[in-house]
PDB file of C-alpha atoms in Angstrom:
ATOM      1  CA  UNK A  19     -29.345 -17.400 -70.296  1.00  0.00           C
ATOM      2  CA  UNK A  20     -32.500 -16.061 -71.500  1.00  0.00           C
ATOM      3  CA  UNK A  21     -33.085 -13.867 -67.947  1.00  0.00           C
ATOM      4  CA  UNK A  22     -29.284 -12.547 -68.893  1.00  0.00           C
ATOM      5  CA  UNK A  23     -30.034 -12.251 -72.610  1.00  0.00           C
ATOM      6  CA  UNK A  24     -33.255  -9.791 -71.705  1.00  0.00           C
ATOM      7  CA  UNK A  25     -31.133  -7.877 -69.450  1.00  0.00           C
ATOM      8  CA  UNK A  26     -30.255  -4.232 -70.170  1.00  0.00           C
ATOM      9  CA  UNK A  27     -26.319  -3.331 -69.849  1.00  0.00           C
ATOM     10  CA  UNK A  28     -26.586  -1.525 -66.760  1.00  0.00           C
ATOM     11  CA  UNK A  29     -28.125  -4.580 -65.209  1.00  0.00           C
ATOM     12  CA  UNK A  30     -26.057  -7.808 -66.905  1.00  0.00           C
ATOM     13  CA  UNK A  31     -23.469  -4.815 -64.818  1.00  0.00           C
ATOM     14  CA  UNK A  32     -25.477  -4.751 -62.323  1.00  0.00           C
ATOM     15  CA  UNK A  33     -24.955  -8.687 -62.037  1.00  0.00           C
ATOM     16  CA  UNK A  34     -21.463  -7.943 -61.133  1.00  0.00           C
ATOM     17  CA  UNK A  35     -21.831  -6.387 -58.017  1.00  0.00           C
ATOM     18  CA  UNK A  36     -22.472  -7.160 -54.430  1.00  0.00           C
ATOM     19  CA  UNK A  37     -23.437  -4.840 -51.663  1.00  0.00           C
ATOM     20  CA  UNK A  38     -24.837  -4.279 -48.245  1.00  0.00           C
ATOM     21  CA  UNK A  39     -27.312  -2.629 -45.737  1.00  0.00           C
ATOM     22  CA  UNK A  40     -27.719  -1.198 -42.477  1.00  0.00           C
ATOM     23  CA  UNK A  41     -29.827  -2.677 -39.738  1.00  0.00           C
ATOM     24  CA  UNK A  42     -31.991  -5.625 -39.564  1.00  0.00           C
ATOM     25  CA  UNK A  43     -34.775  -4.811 -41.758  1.00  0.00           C
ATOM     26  CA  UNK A  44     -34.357  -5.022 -45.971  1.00  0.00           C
ATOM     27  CA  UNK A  45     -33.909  -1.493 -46.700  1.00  0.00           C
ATOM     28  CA  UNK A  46     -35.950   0.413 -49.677  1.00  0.00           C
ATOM     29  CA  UNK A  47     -32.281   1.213 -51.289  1.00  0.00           C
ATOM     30  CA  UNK A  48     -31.954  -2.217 -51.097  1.00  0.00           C
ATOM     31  CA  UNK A  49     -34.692  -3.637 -52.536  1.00  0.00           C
ATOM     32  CA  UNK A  50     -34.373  -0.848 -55.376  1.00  0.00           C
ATOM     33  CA  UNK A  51     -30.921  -1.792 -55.780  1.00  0.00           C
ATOM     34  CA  UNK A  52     -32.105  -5.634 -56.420  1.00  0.00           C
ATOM     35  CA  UNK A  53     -35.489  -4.699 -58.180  1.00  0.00           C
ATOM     36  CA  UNK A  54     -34.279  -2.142 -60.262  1.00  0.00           C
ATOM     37  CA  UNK A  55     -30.637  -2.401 -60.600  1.00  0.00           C
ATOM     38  CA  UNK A  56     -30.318  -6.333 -60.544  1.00  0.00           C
ATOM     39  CA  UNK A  57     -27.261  -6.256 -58.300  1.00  0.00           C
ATOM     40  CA  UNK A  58     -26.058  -9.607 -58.561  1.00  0.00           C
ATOM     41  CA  UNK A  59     -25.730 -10.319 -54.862  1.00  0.00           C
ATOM     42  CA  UNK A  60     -25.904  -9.152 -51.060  1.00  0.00           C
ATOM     43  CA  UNK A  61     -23.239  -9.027 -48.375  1.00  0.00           C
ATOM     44  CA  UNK A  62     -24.480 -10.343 -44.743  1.00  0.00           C
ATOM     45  CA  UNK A  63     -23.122  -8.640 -42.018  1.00  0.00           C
ATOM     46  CA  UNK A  64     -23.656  -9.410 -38.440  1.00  0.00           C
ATOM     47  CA  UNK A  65     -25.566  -6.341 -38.065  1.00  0.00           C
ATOM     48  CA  UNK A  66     -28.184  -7.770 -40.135  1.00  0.00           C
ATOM     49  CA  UNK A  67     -29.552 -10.747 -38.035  1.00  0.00           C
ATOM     50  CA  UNK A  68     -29.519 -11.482 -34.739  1.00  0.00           C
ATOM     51  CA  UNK A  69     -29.004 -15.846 -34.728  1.00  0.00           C
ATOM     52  CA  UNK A  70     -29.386 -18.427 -37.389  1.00  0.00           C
ATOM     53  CA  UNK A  71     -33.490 -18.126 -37.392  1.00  0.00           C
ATOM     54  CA  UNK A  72     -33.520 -14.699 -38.828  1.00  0.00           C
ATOM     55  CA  UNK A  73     -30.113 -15.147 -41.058  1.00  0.00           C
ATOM     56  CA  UNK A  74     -32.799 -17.758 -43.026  1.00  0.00           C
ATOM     57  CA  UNK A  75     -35.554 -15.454 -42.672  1.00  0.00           C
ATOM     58  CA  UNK A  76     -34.267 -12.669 -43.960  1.00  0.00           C
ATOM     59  CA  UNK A  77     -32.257 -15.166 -46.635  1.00  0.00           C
ATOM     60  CA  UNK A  78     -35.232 -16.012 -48.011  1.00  0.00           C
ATOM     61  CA  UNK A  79     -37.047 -12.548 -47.952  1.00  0.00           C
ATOM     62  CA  UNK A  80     -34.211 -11.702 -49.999  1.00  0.00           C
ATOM     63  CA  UNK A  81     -34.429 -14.328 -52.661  1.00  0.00           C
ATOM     64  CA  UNK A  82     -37.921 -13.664 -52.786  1.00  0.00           C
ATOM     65  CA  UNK A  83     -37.619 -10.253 -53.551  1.00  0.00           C
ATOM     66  CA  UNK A  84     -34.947 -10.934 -56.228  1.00  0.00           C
ATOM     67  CA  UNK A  85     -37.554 -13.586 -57.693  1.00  0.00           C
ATOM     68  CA  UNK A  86     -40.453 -11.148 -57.654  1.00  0.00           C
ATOM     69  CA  UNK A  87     -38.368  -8.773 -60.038  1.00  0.00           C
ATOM     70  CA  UNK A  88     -37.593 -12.002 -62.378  1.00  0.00           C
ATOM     71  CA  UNK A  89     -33.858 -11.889 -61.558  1.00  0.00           C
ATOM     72  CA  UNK A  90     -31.388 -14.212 -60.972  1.00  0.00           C
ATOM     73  CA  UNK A  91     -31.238 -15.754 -57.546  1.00  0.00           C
ATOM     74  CA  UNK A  92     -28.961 -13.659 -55.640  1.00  0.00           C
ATOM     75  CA  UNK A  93     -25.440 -14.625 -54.233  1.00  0.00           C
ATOM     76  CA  UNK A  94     -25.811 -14.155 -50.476  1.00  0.00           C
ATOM     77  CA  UNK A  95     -22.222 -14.045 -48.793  1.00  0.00           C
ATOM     78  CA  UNK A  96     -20.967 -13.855 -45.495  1.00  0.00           C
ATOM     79  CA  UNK A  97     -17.323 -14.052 -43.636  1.00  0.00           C
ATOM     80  CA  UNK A  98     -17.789 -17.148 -41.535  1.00  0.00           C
ATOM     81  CA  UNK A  99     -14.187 -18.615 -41.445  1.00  0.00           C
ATOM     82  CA  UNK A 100     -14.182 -19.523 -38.305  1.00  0.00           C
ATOM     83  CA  UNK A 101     -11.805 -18.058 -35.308  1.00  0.00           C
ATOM     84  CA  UNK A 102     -12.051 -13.987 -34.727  1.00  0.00           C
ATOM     85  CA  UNK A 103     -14.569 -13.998 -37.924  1.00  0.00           C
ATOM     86  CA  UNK A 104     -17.921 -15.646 -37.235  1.00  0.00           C
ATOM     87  CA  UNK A 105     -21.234 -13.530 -38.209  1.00  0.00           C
ATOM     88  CA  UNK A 106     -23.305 -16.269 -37.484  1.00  0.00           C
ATOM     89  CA  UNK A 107     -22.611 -17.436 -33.874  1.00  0.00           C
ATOM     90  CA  UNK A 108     -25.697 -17.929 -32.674  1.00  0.00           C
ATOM     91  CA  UNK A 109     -27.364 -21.219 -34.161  1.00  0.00           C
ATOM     92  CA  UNK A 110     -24.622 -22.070 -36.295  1.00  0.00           C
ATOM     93  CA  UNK A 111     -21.857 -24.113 -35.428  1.00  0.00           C
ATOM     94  CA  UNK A 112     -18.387 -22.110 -33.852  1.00  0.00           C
ATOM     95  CA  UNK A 113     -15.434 -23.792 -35.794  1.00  0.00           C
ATOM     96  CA  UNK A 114     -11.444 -22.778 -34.666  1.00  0.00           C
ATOM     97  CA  UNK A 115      -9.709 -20.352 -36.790  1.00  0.00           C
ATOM     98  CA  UNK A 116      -7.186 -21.382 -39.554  1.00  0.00           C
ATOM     99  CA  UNK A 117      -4.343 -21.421 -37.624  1.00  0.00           C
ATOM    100  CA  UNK A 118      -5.517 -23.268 -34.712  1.00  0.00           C
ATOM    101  CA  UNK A 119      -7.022 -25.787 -37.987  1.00  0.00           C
ATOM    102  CA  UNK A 120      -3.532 -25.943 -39.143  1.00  0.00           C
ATOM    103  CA  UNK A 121      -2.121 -27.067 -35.430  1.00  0.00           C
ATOM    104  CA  UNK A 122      -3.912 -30.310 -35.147  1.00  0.00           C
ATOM    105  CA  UNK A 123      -2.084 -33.458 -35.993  1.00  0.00           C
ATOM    106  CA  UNK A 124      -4.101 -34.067 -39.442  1.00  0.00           C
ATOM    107  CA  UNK A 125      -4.460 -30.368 -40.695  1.00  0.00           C
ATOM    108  CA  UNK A 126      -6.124 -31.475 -44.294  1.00  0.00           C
ATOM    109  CA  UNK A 127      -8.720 -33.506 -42.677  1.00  0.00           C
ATOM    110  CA  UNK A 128      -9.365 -30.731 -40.175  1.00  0.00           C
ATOM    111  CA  UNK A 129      -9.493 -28.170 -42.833  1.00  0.00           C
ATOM    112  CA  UNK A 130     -11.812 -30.896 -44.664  1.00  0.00           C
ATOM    113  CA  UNK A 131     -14.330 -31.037 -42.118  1.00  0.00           C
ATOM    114  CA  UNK A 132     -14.345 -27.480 -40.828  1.00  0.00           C
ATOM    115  CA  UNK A 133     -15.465 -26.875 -44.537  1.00  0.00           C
ATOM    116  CA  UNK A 134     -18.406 -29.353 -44.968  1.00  0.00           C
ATOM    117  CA  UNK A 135     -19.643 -28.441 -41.526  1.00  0.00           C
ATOM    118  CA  UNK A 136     -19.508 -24.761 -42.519  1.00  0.00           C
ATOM    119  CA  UNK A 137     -20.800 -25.302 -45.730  1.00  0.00           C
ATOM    120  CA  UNK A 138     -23.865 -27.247 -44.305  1.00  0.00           C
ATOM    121  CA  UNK A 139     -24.333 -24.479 -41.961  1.00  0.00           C
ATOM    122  CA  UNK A 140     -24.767 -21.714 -44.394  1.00  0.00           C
ATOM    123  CA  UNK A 141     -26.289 -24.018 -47.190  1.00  0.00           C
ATOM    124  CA  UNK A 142     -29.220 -24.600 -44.879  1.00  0.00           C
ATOM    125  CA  UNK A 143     -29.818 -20.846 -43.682  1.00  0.00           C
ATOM    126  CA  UNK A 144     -29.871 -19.587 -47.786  1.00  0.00           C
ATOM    127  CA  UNK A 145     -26.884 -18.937 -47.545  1.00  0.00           C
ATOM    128  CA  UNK A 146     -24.642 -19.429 -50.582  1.00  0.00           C
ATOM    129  CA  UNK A 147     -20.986 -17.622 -50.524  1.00  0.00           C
ATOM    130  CA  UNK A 148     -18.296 -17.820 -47.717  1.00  0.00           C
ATOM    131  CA  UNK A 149     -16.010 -15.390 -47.699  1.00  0.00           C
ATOM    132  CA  UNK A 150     -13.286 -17.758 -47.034  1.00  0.00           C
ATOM    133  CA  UNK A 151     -10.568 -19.011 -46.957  1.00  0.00           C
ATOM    134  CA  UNK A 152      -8.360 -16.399 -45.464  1.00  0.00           C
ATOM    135  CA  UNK A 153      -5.136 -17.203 -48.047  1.00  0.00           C
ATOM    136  CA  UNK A 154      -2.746 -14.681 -46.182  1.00  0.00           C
ATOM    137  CA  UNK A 155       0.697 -15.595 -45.143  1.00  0.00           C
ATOM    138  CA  UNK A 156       1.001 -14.810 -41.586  1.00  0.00           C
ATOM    139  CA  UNK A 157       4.427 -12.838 -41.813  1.00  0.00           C
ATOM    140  CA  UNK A 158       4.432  -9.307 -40.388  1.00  0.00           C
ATOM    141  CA  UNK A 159       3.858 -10.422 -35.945  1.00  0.00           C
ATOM    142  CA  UNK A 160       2.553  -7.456 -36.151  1.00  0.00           C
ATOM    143  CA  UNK A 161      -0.071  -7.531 -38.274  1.00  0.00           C
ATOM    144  CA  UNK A 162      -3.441  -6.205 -36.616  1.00  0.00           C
ATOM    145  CA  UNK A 163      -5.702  -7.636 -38.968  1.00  0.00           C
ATOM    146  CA  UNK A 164      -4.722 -11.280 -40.215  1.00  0.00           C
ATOM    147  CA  UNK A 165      -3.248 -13.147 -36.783  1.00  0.00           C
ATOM    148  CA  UNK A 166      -4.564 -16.627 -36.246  1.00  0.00           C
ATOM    149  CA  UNK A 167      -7.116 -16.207 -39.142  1.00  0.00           C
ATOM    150  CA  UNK A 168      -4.328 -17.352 -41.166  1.00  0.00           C
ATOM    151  CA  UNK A 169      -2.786 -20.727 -41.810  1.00  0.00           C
ATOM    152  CA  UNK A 170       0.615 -19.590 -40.949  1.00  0.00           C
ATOM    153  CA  UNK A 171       3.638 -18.386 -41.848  1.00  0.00           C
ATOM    154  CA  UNK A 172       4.974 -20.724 -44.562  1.00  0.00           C
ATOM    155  CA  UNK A 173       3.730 -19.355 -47.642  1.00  0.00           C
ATOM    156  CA  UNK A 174       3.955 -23.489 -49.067  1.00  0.00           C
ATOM    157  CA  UNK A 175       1.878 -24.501 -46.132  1.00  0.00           C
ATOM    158  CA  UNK A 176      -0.878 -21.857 -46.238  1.00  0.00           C
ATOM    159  CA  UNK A 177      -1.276 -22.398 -50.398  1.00  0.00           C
ATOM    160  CA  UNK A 178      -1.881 -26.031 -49.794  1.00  0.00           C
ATOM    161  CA  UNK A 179      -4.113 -25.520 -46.965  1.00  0.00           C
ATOM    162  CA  UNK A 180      -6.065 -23.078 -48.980  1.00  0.00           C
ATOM    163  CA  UNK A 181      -6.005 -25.291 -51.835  1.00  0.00           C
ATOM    164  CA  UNK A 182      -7.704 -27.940 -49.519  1.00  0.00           C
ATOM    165  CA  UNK A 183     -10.376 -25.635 -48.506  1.00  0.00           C
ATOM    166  CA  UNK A 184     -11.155 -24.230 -51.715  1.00  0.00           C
ATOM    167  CA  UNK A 185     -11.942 -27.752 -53.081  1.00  0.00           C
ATOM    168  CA  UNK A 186     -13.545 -28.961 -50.177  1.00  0.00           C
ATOM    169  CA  UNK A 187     -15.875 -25.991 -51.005  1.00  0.00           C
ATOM    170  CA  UNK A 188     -16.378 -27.163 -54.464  1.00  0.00           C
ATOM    171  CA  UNK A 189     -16.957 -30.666 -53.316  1.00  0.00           C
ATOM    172  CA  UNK A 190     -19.872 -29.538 -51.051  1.00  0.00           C
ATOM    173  CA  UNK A 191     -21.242 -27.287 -53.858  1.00  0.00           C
ATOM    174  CA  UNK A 192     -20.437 -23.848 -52.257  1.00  0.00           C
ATOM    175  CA  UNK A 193     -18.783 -20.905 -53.359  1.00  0.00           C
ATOM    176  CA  UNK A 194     -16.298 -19.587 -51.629  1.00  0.00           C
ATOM    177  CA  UNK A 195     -13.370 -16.891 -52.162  1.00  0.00           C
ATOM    178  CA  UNK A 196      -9.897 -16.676 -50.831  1.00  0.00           C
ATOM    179  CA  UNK A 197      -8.692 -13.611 -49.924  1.00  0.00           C
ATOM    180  CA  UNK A 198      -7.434 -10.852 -49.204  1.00  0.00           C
ATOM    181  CA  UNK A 199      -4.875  -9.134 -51.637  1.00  0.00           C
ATOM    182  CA  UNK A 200      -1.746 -10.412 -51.613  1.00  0.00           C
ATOM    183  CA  UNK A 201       0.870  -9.265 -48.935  1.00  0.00           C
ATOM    184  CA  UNK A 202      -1.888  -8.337 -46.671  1.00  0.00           C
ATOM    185  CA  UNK A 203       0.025 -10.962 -44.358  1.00  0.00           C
ATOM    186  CA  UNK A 204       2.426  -8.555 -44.273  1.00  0.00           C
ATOM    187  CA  UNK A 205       1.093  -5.043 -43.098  1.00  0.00           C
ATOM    188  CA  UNK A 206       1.691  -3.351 -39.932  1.00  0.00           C
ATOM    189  CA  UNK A 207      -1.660  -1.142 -39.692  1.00  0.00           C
ATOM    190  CA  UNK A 208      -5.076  -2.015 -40.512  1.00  0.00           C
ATOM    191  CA  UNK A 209      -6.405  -2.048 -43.872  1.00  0.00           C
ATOM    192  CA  UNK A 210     -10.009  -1.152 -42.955  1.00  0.00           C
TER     193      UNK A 210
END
C-alpha cells in the first residue's frame, strides 16, 4: 500500500499493464519500461529462454530489476496450457491439451492434477501467471486457432471444466486467466 500510495498516476497506470520483449537478453526498453514506467508485469514468450534454467534466470533478473527500482514484484506470465501451447518444454513437465484432459475417464481429477503439476512447474522457475485455462467452446471444426486446446464442444462441459481449473489454480496459489473473448470457439480465420 505504501509503494502504491507513493506512486505517481502514470505509474499506479503503469501497474496495469503487461508487456513483452524481443530476444533472450532483458532489453534497455524493457528495463526502462519497469524502472521508469512501473509496468506492472512481463509476458514470457518462448523466444525469451531457451529451457527451464534460463526461464528462472532470467525470472529472477527480472524481479531483481523491478526490486532495484522499489516496485512491486512483477507478474511474470506465460501460456503453458498444455497441448499445441507449451513455452516451456524443455525442463518443465509436457502435460496433454484440454481436450485430450477432458477424454480421460475422470476429467476433474485430470484437470486437477494437470493444474498443480503446472503450477509447481512455473511456481519454481519465478514464474507467477498462466495464461490458462483456454475457456473456448470448441464449435466452429474449422476453427484454426482453438482445436484441441479446448475442452470441447458443450458449452456446460467446458464452463465446469474451466471452473475446475480456475480453482485448482487458486488452491495452489497461482494466478491464472481464462480466455480468450467469447465466441472465439467459433471463428473460421485466425485472430492473430
Amino acid at each position: 500500500d505504501r509503494l502504491i500510495a507513493n506512486m505517481s498516476i502514470a505509474e499506479r497506470a503503469g501497474q496495469l499493464m503487461s508487456v513483452a520483449f524481443h530476444g533472450t537478453a532483458i532489453t534497455p526498453a524493457l528495463e526502462t519500461m519497469i524502472r521508469q514506467r512501473k509496468v506492472g508485469g512481463v509476458i514470457l514468450y518462448s523466444e525469451n529462454f531457451t529451457d527451464a534454467a534460463s526461464t528462472k534466470r532470467l525470472a529472477a533478473d527480472l524481479q531483481r530489476i523491478a526490486s532495484d527500482a522499489k516496485t512491486l514484484p512483477l507478474f511474470l506470465s506465460i501460456d503453458q496450457e498444455g497441448g499445441a501451447v507449451v513455452r516451456i518444454a524443455n525442463g518443465a513437465t509436457v502435460l496433454p491439451g484440454n481436450m485430450a484432459l477432458a477424454a480421460t475417464p475422470d476429467p476433474s481429477d485430470s484437470v486437477r492434477k494437470s493444474v498443480a503439476i503446472t503450477a509447481r512447474d512455473l511456481r519454481a522457475l519465478g514464474v507467477n501467471f498462466d495464461l490458462a485455462p483456454d475457456a473456448d467452446v470448441n464449435n466452429e471444426p474449422r476453427n484454426p486457432i482453438i482445436l484441441n486446446r479446448s475442452f470441447g464442444s458443450d458449452p456446460q462441459r467446458v464452463a465446469a471444466l474451466v471452473t475446475i481449473a480456475a480453482r485448482s489454480f487458486a488452491d495452489a496459489g497461482f494466478l491464472c486467466c481464462a480466455k480468450h473473448f467469447p465466441g472465439h470457439g467459433a471463428t473460421t480465420t485466425d485472430s492473430h
